[in-house]
Every structure is written in structure tokens, then in C-alpha cells.
Tab-separated table of C-alpha atoms and ligand atoms in Angstrom:
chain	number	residue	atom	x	y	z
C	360	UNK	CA	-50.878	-65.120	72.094
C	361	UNK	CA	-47.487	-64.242	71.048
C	362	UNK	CA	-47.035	-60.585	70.073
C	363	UNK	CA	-45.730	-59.981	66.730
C	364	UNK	CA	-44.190	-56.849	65.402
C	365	UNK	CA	-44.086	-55.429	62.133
C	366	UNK	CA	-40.674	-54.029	61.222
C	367	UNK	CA	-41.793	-51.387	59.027
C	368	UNK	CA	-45.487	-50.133	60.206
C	369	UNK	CA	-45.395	-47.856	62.541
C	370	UNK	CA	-48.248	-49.694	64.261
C	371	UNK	CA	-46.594	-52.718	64.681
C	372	UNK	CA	-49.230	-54.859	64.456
C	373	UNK	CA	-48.909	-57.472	61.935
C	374	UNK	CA	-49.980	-56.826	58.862
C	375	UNK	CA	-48.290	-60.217	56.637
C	376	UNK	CA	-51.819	-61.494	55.671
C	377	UNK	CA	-52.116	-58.044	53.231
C	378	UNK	CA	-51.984	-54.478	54.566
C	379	UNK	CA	-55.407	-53.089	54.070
C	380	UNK	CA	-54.826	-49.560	54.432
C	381	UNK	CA	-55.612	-47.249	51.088
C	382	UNK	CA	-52.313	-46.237	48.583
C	383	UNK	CA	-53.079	-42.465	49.847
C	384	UNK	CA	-52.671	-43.490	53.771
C	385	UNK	CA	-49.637	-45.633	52.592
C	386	UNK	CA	-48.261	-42.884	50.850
C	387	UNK	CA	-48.370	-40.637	54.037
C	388	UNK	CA	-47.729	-43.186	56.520
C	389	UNK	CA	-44.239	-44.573	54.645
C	390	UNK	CA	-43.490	-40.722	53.338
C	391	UNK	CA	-43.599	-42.731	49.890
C	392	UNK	CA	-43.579	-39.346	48.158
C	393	UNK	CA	-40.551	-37.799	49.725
C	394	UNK	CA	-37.547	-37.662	47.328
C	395	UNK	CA	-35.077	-39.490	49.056
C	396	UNK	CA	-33.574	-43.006	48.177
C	397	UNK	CA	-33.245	-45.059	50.958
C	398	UNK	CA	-33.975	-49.032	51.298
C	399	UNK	CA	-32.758	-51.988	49.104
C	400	UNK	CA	-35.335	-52.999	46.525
C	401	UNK	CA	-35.283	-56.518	45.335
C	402	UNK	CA	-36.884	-58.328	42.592
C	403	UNK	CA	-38.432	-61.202	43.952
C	404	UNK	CA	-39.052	-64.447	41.432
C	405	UNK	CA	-41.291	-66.690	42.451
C	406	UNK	CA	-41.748	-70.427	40.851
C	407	UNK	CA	-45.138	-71.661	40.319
C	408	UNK	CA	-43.971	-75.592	39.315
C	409	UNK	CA	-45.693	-77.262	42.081
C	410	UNK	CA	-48.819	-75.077	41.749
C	411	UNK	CA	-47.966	-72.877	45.032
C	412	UNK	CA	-45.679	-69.904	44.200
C	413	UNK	CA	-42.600	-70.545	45.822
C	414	UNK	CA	-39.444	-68.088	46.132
C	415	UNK	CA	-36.622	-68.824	43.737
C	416	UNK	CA	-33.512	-69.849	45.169
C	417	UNK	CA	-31.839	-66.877	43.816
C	418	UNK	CA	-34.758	-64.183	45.208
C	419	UNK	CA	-33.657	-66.023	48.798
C	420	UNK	CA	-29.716	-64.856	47.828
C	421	UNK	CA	-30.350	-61.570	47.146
C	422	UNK	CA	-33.273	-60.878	49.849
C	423	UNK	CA	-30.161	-61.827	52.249
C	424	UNK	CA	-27.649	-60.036	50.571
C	425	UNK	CA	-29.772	-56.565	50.441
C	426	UNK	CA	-30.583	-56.989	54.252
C	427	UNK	CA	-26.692	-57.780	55.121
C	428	UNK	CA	-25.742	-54.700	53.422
C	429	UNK	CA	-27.116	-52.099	56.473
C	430	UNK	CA	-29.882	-51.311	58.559
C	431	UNK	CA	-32.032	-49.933	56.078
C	432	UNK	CA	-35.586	-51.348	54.904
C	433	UNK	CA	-35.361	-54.292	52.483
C	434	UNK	CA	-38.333	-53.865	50.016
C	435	UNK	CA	-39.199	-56.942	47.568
C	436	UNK	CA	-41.585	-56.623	44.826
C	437	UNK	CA	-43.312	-59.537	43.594
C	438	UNK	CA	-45.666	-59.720	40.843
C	439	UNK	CA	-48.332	-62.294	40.804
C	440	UNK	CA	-52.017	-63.230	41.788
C	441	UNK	CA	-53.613	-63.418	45.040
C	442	UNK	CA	-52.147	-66.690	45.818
C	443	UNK	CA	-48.683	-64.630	45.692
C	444	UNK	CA	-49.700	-63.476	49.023
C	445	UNK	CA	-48.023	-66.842	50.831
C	446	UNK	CA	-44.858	-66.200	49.134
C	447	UNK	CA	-44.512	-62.553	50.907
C	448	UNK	CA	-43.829	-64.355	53.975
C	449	UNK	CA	-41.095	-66.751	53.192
C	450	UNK	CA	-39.421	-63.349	51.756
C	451	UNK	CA	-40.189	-62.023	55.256
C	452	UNK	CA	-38.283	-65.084	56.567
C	453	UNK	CA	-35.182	-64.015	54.322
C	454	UNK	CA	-34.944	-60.722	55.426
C	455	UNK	CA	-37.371	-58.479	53.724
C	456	UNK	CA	-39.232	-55.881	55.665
C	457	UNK	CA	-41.864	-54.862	53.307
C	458	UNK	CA	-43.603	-56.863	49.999
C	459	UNK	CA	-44.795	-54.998	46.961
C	460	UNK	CA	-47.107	-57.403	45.856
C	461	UNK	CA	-48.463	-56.185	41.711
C	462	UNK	CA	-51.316	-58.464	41.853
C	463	UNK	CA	-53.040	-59.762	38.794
C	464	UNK	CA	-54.524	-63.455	37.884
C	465	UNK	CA	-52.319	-63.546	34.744
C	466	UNK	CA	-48.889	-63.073	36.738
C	467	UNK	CA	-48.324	-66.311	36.741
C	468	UNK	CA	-46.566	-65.830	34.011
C	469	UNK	CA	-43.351	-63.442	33.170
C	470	UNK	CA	-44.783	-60.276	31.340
C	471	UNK	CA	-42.350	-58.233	30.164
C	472	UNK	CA	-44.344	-55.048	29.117
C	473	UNK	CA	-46.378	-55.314	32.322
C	474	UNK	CA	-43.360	-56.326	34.850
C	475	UNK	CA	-41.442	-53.493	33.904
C	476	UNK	CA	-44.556	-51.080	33.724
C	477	UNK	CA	-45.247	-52.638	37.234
C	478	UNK	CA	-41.519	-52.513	38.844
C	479	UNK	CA	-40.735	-48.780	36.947
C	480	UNK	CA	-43.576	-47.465	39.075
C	481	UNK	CA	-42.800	-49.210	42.199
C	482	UNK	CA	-39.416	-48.183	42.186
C	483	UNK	CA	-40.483	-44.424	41.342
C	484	UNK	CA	-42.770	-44.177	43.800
C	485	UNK	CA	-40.739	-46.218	46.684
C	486	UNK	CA	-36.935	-44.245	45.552
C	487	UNK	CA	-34.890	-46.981	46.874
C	488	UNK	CA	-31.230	-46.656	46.752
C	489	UNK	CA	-30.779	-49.406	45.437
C	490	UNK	CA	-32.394	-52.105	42.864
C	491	UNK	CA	-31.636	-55.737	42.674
C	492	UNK	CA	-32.693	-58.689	40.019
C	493	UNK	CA	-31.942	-61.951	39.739
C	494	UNK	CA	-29.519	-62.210	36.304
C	495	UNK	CA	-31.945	-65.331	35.224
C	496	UNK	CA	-33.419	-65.445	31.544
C	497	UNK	CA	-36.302	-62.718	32.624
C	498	UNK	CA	-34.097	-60.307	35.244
C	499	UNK	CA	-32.058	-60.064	32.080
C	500	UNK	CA	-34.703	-58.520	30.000
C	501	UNK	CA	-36.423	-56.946	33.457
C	502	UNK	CA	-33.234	-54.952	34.632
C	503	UNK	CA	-31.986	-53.503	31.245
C	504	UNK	CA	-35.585	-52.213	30.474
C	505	UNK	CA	-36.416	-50.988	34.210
C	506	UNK	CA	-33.221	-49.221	34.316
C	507	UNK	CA	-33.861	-47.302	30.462
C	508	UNK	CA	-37.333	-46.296	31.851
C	509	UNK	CA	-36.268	-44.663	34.905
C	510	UNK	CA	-32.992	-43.601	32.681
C	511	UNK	CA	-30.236	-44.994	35.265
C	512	UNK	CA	-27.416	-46.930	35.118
C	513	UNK	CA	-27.260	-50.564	35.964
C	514	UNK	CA	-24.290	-53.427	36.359
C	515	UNK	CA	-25.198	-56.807	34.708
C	516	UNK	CA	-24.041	-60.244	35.475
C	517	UNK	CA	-22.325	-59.356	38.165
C	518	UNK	CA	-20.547	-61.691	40.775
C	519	UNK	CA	-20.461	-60.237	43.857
C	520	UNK	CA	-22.017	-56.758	45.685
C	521	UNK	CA	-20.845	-55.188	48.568
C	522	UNK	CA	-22.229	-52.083	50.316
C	523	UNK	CA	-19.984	-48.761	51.561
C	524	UNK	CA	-21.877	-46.353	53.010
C	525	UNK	CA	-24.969	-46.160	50.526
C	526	UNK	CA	-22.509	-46.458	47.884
C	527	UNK	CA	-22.823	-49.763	46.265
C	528	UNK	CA	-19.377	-51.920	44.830
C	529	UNK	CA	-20.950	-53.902	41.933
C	530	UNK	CA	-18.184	-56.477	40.480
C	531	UNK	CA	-18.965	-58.763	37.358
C	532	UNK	CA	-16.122	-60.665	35.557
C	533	UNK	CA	-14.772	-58.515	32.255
C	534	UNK	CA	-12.295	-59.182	29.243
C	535	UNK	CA	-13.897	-62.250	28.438
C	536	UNK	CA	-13.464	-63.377	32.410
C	537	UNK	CA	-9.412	-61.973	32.618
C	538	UNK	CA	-10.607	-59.022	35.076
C	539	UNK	CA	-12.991	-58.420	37.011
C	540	UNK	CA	-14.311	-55.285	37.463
C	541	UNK	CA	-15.851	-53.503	40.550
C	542	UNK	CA	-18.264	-50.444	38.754
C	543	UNK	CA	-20.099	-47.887	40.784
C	544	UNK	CA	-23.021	-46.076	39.788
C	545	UNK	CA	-23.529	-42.029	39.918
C	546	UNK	CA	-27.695	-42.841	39.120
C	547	UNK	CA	-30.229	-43.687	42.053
C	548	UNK	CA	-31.572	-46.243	42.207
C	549	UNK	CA	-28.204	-47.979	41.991
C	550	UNK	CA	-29.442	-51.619	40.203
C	551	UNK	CA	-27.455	-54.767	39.077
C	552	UNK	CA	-28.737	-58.132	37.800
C	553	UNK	CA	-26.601	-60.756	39.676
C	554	UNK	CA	-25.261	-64.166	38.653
C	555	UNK	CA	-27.620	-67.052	40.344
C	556	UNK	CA	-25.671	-68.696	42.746
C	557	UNK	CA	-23.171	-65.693	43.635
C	558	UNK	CA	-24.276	-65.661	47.480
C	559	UNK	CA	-25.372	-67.973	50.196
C	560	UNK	CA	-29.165	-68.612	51.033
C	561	UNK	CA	-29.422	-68.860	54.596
C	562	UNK	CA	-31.544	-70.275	57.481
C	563	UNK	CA	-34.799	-69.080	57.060
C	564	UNK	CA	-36.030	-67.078	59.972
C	565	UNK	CA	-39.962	-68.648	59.816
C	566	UNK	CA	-40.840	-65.789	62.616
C	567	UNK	CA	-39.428	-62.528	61.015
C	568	UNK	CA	-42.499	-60.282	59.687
C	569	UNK	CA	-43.545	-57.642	57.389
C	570	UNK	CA	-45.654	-55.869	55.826
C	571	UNK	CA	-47.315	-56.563	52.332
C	572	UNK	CA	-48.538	-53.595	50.260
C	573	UNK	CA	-51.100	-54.426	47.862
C	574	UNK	CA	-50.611	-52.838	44.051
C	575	UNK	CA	-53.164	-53.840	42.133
C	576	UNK	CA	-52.622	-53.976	38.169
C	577	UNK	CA	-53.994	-54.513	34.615
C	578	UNK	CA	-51.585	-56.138	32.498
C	579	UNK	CA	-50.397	-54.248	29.661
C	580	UNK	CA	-50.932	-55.776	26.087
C	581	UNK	CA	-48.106	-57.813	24.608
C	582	UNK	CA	-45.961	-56.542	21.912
C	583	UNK	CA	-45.934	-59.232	19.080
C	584	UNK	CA	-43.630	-58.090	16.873
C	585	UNK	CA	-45.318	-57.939	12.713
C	586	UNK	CA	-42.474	-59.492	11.158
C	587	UNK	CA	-39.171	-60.788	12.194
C	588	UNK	CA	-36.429	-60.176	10.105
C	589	UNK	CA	-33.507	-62.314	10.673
C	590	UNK	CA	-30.483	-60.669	9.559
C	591	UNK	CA	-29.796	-63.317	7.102
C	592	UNK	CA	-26.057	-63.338	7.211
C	593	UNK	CA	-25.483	-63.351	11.197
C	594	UNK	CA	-27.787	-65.888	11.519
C	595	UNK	CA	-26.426	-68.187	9.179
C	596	UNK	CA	-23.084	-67.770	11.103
C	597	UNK	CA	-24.639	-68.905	14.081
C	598	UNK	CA	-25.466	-72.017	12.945
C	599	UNK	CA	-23.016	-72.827	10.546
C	600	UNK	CA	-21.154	-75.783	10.655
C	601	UNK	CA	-17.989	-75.201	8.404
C	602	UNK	CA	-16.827	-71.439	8.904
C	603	UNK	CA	-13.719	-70.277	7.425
C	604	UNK	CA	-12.497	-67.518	9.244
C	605	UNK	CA	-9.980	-65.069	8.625
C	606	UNK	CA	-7.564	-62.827	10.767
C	607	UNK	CA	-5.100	-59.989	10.116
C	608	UNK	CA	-2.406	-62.783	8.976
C	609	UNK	CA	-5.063	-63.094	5.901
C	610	UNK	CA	-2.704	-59.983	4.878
C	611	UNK	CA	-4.428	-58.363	1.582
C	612	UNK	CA	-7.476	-58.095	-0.461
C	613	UNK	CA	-6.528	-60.904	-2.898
C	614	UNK	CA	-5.803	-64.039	-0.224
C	615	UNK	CA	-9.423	-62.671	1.273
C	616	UNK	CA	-11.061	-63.610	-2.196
C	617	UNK	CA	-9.299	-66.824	-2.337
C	618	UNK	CA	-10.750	-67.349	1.057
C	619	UNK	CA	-14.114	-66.592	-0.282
C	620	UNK	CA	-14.021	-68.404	-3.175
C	621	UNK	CA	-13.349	-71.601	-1.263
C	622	UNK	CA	-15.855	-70.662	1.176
C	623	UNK	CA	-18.143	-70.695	-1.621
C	624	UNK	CA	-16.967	-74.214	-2.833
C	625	UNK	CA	-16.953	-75.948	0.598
C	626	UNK	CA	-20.325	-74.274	0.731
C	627	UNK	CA	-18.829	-72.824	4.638
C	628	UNK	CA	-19.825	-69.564	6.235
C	629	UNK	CA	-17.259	-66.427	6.294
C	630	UNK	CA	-16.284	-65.218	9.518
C	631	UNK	CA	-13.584	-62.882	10.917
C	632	UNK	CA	-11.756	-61.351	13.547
C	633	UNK	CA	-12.013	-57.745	14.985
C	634	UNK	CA	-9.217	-56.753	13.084
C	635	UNK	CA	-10.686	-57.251	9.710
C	636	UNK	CA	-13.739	-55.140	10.275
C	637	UNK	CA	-11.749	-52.619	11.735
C	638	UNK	CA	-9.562	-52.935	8.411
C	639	UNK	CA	-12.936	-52.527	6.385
C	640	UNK	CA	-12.905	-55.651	4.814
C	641	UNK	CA	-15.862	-57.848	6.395
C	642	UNK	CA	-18.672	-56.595	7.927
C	643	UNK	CA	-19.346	-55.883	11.683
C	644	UNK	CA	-21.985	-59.093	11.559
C	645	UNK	CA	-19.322	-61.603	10.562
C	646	UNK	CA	-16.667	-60.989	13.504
C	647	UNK	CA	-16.858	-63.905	16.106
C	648	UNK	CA	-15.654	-63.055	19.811
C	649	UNK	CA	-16.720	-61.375	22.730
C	650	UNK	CA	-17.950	-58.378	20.791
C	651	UNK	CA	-19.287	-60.552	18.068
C	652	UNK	CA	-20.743	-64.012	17.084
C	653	UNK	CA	-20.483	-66.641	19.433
C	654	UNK	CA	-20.102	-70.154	16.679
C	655	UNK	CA	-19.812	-73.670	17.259
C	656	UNK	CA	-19.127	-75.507	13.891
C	657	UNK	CA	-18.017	-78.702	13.541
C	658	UNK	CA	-14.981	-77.385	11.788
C	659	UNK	CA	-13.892	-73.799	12.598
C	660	UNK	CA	-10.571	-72.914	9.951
C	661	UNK	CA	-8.697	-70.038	11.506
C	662	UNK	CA	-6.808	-68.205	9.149
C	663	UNK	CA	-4.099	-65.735	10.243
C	664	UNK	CA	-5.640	-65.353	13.715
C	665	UNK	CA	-3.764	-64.806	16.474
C	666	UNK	CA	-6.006	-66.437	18.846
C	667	UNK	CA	-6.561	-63.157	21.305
C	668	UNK	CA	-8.841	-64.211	24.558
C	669	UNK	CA	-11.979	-61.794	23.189
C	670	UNK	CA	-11.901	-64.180	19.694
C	671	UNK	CA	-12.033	-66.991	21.809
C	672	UNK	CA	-14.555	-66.053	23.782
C	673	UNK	CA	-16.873	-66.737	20.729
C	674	UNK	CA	-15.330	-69.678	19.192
C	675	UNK	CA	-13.569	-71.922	21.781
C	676	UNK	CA	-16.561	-74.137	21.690
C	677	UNK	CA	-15.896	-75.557	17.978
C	678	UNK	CA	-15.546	-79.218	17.752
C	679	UNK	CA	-13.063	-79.016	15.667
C	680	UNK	CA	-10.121	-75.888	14.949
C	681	UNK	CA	-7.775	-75.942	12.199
C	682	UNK	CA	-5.796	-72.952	12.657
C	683	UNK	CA	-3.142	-71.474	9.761
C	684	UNK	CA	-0.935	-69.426	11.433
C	685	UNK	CA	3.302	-68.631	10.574
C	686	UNK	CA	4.110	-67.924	14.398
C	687	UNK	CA	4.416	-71.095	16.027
C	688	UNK	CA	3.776	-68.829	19.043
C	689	UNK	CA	0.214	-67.768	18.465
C	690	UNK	CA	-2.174	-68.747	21.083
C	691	UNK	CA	-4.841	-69.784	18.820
C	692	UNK	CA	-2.167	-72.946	18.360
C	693	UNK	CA	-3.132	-73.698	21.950
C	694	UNK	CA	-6.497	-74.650	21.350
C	695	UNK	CA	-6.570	-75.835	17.926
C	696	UNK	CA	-6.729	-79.522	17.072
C	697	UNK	CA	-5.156	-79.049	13.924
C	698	UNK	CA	-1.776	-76.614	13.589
C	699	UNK	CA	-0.196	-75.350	10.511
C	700	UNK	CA	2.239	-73.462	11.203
C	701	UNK	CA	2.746	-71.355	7.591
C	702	UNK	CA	2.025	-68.503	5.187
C	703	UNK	CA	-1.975	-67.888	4.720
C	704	UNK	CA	-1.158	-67.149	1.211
C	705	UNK	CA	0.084	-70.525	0.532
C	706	UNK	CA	-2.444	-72.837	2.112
C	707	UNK	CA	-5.009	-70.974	0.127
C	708	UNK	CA	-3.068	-71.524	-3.523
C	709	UNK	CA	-1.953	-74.723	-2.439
C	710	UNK	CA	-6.117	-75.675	-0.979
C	711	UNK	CA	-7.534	-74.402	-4.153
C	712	UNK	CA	-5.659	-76.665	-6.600
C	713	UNK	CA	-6.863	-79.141	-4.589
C	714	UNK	CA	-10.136	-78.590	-4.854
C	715	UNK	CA	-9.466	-77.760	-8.972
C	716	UNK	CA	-7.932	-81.469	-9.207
C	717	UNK	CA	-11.051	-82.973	-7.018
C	718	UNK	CA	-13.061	-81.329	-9.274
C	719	UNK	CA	-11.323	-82.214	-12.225
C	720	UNK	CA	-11.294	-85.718	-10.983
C	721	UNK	CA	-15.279	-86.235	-10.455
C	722	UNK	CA	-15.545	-85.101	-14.151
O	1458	FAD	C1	-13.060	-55.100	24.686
O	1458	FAD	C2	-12.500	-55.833	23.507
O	1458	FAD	C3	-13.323	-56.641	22.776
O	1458	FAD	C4	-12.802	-57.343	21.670
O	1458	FAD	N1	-13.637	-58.149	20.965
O	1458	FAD	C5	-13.112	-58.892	19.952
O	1458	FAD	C6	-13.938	-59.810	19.227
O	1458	FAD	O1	-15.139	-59.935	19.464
O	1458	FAD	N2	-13.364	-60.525	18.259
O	1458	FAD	C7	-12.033	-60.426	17.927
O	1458	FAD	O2	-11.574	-61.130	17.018
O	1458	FAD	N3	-11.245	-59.552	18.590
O	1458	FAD	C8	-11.756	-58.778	19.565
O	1458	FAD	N4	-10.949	-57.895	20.204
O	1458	FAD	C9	-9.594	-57.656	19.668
O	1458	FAD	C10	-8.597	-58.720	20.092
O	1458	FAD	O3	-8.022	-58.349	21.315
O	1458	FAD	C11	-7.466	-58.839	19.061
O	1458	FAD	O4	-6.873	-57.585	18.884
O	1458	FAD	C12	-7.945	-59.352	17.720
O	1458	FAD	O5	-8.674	-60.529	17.872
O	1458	FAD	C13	-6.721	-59.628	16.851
O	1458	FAD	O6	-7.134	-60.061	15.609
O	1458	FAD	P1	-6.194	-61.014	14.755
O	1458	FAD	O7	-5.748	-62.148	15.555
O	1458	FAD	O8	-6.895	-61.301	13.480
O	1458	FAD	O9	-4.998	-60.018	14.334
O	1458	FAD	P2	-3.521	-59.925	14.834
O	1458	FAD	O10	-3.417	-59.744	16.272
O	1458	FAD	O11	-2.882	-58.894	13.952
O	1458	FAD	O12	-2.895	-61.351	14.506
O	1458	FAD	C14	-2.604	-61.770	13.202
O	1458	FAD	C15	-2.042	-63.177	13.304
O	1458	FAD	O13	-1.775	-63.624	12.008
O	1458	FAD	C16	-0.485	-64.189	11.963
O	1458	FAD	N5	0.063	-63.952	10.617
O	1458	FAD	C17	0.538	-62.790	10.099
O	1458	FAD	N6	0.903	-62.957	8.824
O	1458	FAD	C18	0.639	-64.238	8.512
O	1458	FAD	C19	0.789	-65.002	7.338
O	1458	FAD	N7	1.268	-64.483	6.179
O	1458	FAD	N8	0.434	-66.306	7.377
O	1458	FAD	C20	-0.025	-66.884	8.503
O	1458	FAD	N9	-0.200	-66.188	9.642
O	1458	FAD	C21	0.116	-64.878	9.651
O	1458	FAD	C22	0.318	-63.533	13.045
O	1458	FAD	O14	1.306	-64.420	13.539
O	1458	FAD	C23	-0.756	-63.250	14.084
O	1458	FAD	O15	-0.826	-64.295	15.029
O	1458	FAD	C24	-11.438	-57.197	21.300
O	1458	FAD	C25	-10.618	-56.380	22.068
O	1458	FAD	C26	-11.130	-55.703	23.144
O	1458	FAD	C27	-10.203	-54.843	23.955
């Protein structure tokens, strides 16, 4: 019989099937307790679809990533019930060294409160320099509430990782995509959700072995909330299909209530740019752009905005723009479908009588 070798027991027998040593002999034999942060730690998702739990592609990415970065131990940490147990090995085959495997019949399925009870205490007791997650729908909410738990730092989104002597380079795109940014962390563990699809999954090496630690949990209870309150104005925004949206070319107090007023009459949602919250005018909740709504109305009226890359960021998707602008120059000209190039003021005297004589007309 071939010998196999664990990478990470000091016995180096093979232990893949489910270490069956006690937490306390664990604890001794790995030095869990020692305060020092050293290994990668990676979230490991694992799809249940055809009834086996199966790695997710992105789990393979960064299993491969975390062992390219040096020699140190590659830790995954999956959460899921006994069955789990096969999917520890095709992490092995990626590159992990040693499986936390939370064990519960319910795992099946993402659980917030109990995946972040289960990954905070992992992570505390393993002190790995560094923590990586998958930036799908659940390492979003994962990462974010891992990291406030253990109060560190962590990069989100981000496009690309790159190790320099313990020190990891996290970069994720910034300014709406314009820059990107490579960020560094001064907390340990150093974490980052990552972009699906940023890195290449490899050849899987079917012989590679590991070790699987057994964590046994109870799932916490789910929070359901009591009562949802939508904010009622935000969320109309979102869905709005006419918005009328005004910019610092809207100029004073007086064209803003003209604005309104036809608002009101088309029966269209307000909306603004930054700078007419910073002005004081509209309320934080009604800016669209990278720091605010994201919209996609049928028919998005831009009035005196300049078009800035962070507005578009949160608008670009309307099916139709009509944008009111006096500099022929403005880049919100470049993506609108409809350009008039004039005074604010006017359009909205000149748009109101309109509406007075179709009014006037239906009497
Ligand atoms: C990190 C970051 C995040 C940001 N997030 C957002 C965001 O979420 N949303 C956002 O909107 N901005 C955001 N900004 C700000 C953004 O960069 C712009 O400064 C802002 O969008 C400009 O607003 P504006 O076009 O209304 O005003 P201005 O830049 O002042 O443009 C006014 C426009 O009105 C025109 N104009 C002036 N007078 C008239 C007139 N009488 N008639 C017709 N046209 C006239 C001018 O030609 C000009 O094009 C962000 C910036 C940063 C750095």
C-alpha cells in the first residue's frame, strides 16, 4: 500500500477520513493557543445542487491562491453536515492542508448567525494571518460580520491579492471602477472577500492530503426581524419609473419647487445629485450615484447635472435620459438619449405651461 502523508500532523499518517483526536490534544498538538498568526484561512463554499456537497468554483480559486502565496499552512473552514466530510478532500486536492469542518445536519443551508458564530471562533482560536471569502451573495454578509466580531479590518470586492512577506496587497476597483486601489491592512487576521472569477482554478491534485478537524456545532437561532420598515421615500426611488432629478445647474430654491411641482403632476419620483444634499436642499436618501441610489426608470430627466462618473454609477442603466444642461460640454450629454442644451430655469417655466394648457385642454 502506498504511503500517504499528512502535511500538517505531525504523525503523518493520514487522517482525511476525520481526525479523531480530542479539541484539547488538537489544541496542544497544532499549538492552536499560541498567539501568533500564521497560515491562510479560507472560506470554503460548498454547493449541495446535485445532493453531494461539492466545492464552489470560487472556494477552488481562492484555496489556490492562499497556497501560491508562501509556504505556510492553508486552513479551509467549511460548515456543513457529516456528508461535508467528502468535500474536505477535493479542498485537499486544491491546496489546503488542514479542513475545519463546523458540522451540523442543518448546514446545508447558509446561516448567517451561526456561520459567523462558527468562522469568528475558528479564526480566534486558529490566528491565521490571513482570512479569505468568496465575495458571492453570502461571503458578502459572512466577511463584513466576521471581520466586526473579531474587530479587524477587511477589503471587499476585491480583484486581485498578492502576498509580500506576510503582508498582504489587497486591490479592488474604486471611483466607480476609474482606479483601482491596492489597500493593506494594519489588523490580523488580514481578510478580503474576492470577486468570483478573479483567479484561475487549477488541476486538481486528486493525491494531495490533509487533515480534517472536526468542530462540532449547534446552530444559533435566526434573527427574524419584528417589523420591517421600508424607508418609504428611498424605496420608492428604487423602483420608480419617471424620476426627475436635479443637479447644481437647478441653481436656487425657486426652479427646485418648480421641479417639484411637476414631479408631483407627472406623478415622478425626486432625485438628486451629491451636490444638492451637500447644498441642504434634498435629503441624503434621494441622491443617486455611487454613494447613493442606484435607479433604472424608464425615463430618468437630468436637470443641471453635470454627469460626474460617481452619478453615473447609479443611473447609467435608465432606459431612457433626458438631460437639461447649458454646457454643451457636460458629460451627462454623452449618455443621454435626449440633449437640451439650455437654462434649467427655462425648461421648467416653459414645461409647466405646458402641462397648464394640457390641463386646460382636458377640461
Ligand atoms: C467618493 C465620491 C463619491 C461620490 N458619490 C456621488 C454620488 O453618489 N452621486 C453624485 O451625484 N455625486 C457623487 N460624487 C460627486 C461627483 O463627483 C460630482 O461632484 C457631483 O455629481 C456633481 O454634481 P452636479 O453635476 O449636480 O453639480 P456640478 O458639478 O456643479 O454641475 C452642475 C451642472 O449644471 C450645469 N448648469 C449650471 N447652470 C445651469 C443652468 N442654469 N441650466 C442648465 N445647466 C446648468 C453645469 O453646466 C454643470 O454641468 C461623489 C464624489 C466622490 C469623490
Amino acid at each position: 500500500m502506498k504511503e500517504e502523508s499528512c502535511s500538517t500532523c505531525p504523525t503523518k499518517s493520514s487522517c482525511a477520513g476525520g481526525c479523531q483526536r480530542s479539541e484539547a490534544e488538537l489544541a496542544e498538538m497544532y499549538d492552536l493557543d499560541a498567539d501568533t498568526t500564521e497560515g491562510h484561512m479560507v472560506w470554503v463554499e460548498l454547493d449541495y445542487s446535485t445532493g453531494m456537497p461539492e466545492l464552489k468554483e470560487a472556494s477552488k480559486e481562492l484555496i489556490a491562491k492562499a497556497r501560491s502565496f508562501d509556504d505556510q499552512r492553508v486552513i479551509g473552514i467549511l460548515f456543513g453536515p457529516e456528508s461535508a466530510r467528502n468535500a474536505a478532500r477535493e479542498a485537499f486536492s486544491y491546496g489546503a492542508d488542514t479542513i475545519y469542518h463546523v458540522r451540523h445536519p442543518s448546514f446545508t443551508d447558509f446561516n448567517l448567525e451561526s456561520f459567523t458564530a462558527g468562522l469568528t471562533a475558528v479564526a480566534e482560536r486558529v490566528k491565521p494571518n490571513t482570512l479569505i471569502l468568496a465575495a458571492s451573495d453570502e461571503g458578502m454578509e459572512l466577511g463584513p460580520r466576521t471581520a466586526a466580531r473579531m474587530g479587524v479590518g477587511i477589503t471587499a470586492d476585491c480583484t486581485d491579492l498578492e502576498m509580500d512577506k506576510g503582508v498582504l496587497r489587497m486591490t479592488r476597483p474604486t471611483f466607480g471602477g476609474k482606479l483601482m486601489a491596492t489597500i493593506i491592512s494594519n489588523t490580523r487576521p488580514q481578510m478580503a472577500t474576492v470577486r468570483p472569477g478573479a483567479f484561475p482554478v487549477p488541476e486538481a491534485e486528486e493525491d494531495r492530503q490533509g487533515t480534517v478537524i472536526n468542530w462540532p456545532m449547534n446552530p444559533k437561532p435566526h434573527i427574524e426581524p419584528v417589523e420591517s420598515i421600508a424607508s418609504e421615500e428611498g424605496a420608492c426611488l428604487t423602483d420608480a419609473e419617471l424620476i426627475i432629478s436635479v443637479g447644481g445647474g437647478i441653481g436656487n430654491l425657486r426652479n427646485l419647487e418648480l421641479a417639484k411641482e411637476i414631479a408631483d403632476r407627472l406623478g415622478a419620483e425626486m432625485a438628486c445629485s451629491r451636490n444638492v444634499v451637500e447644498k441642504g436642499w434634498m435629503d441624503q436618501d434621494r441622491q443617486v450615484g455611487q454613494t447613493g441610489n442606484v435607479v433604472k426608470p424608464k425615463v430618468y430627466l437630468a436637470l443641471g447635472i453635470s454627469g460626474a462618473i460617481q452619478h453615473q454609477t447609479g443611473m447609467s442603466g435608465s432606459q431612457n435620459i433626458i438631460a437639461v444642461n447649458n454646457d454643451p460640454g457636460a458629460a451627462i450629454h454623452q449618455i443621454a438619449n435626449v440633449s437640451i442644451i439650455g437654462d434649467v430655469g427655462e425648461f421648467l417655466q416653459r414645461l409647466l405651461k405646458r402641462l397648464d394648457e394640457e390641463e386646460a385642454a382636458d377640461i
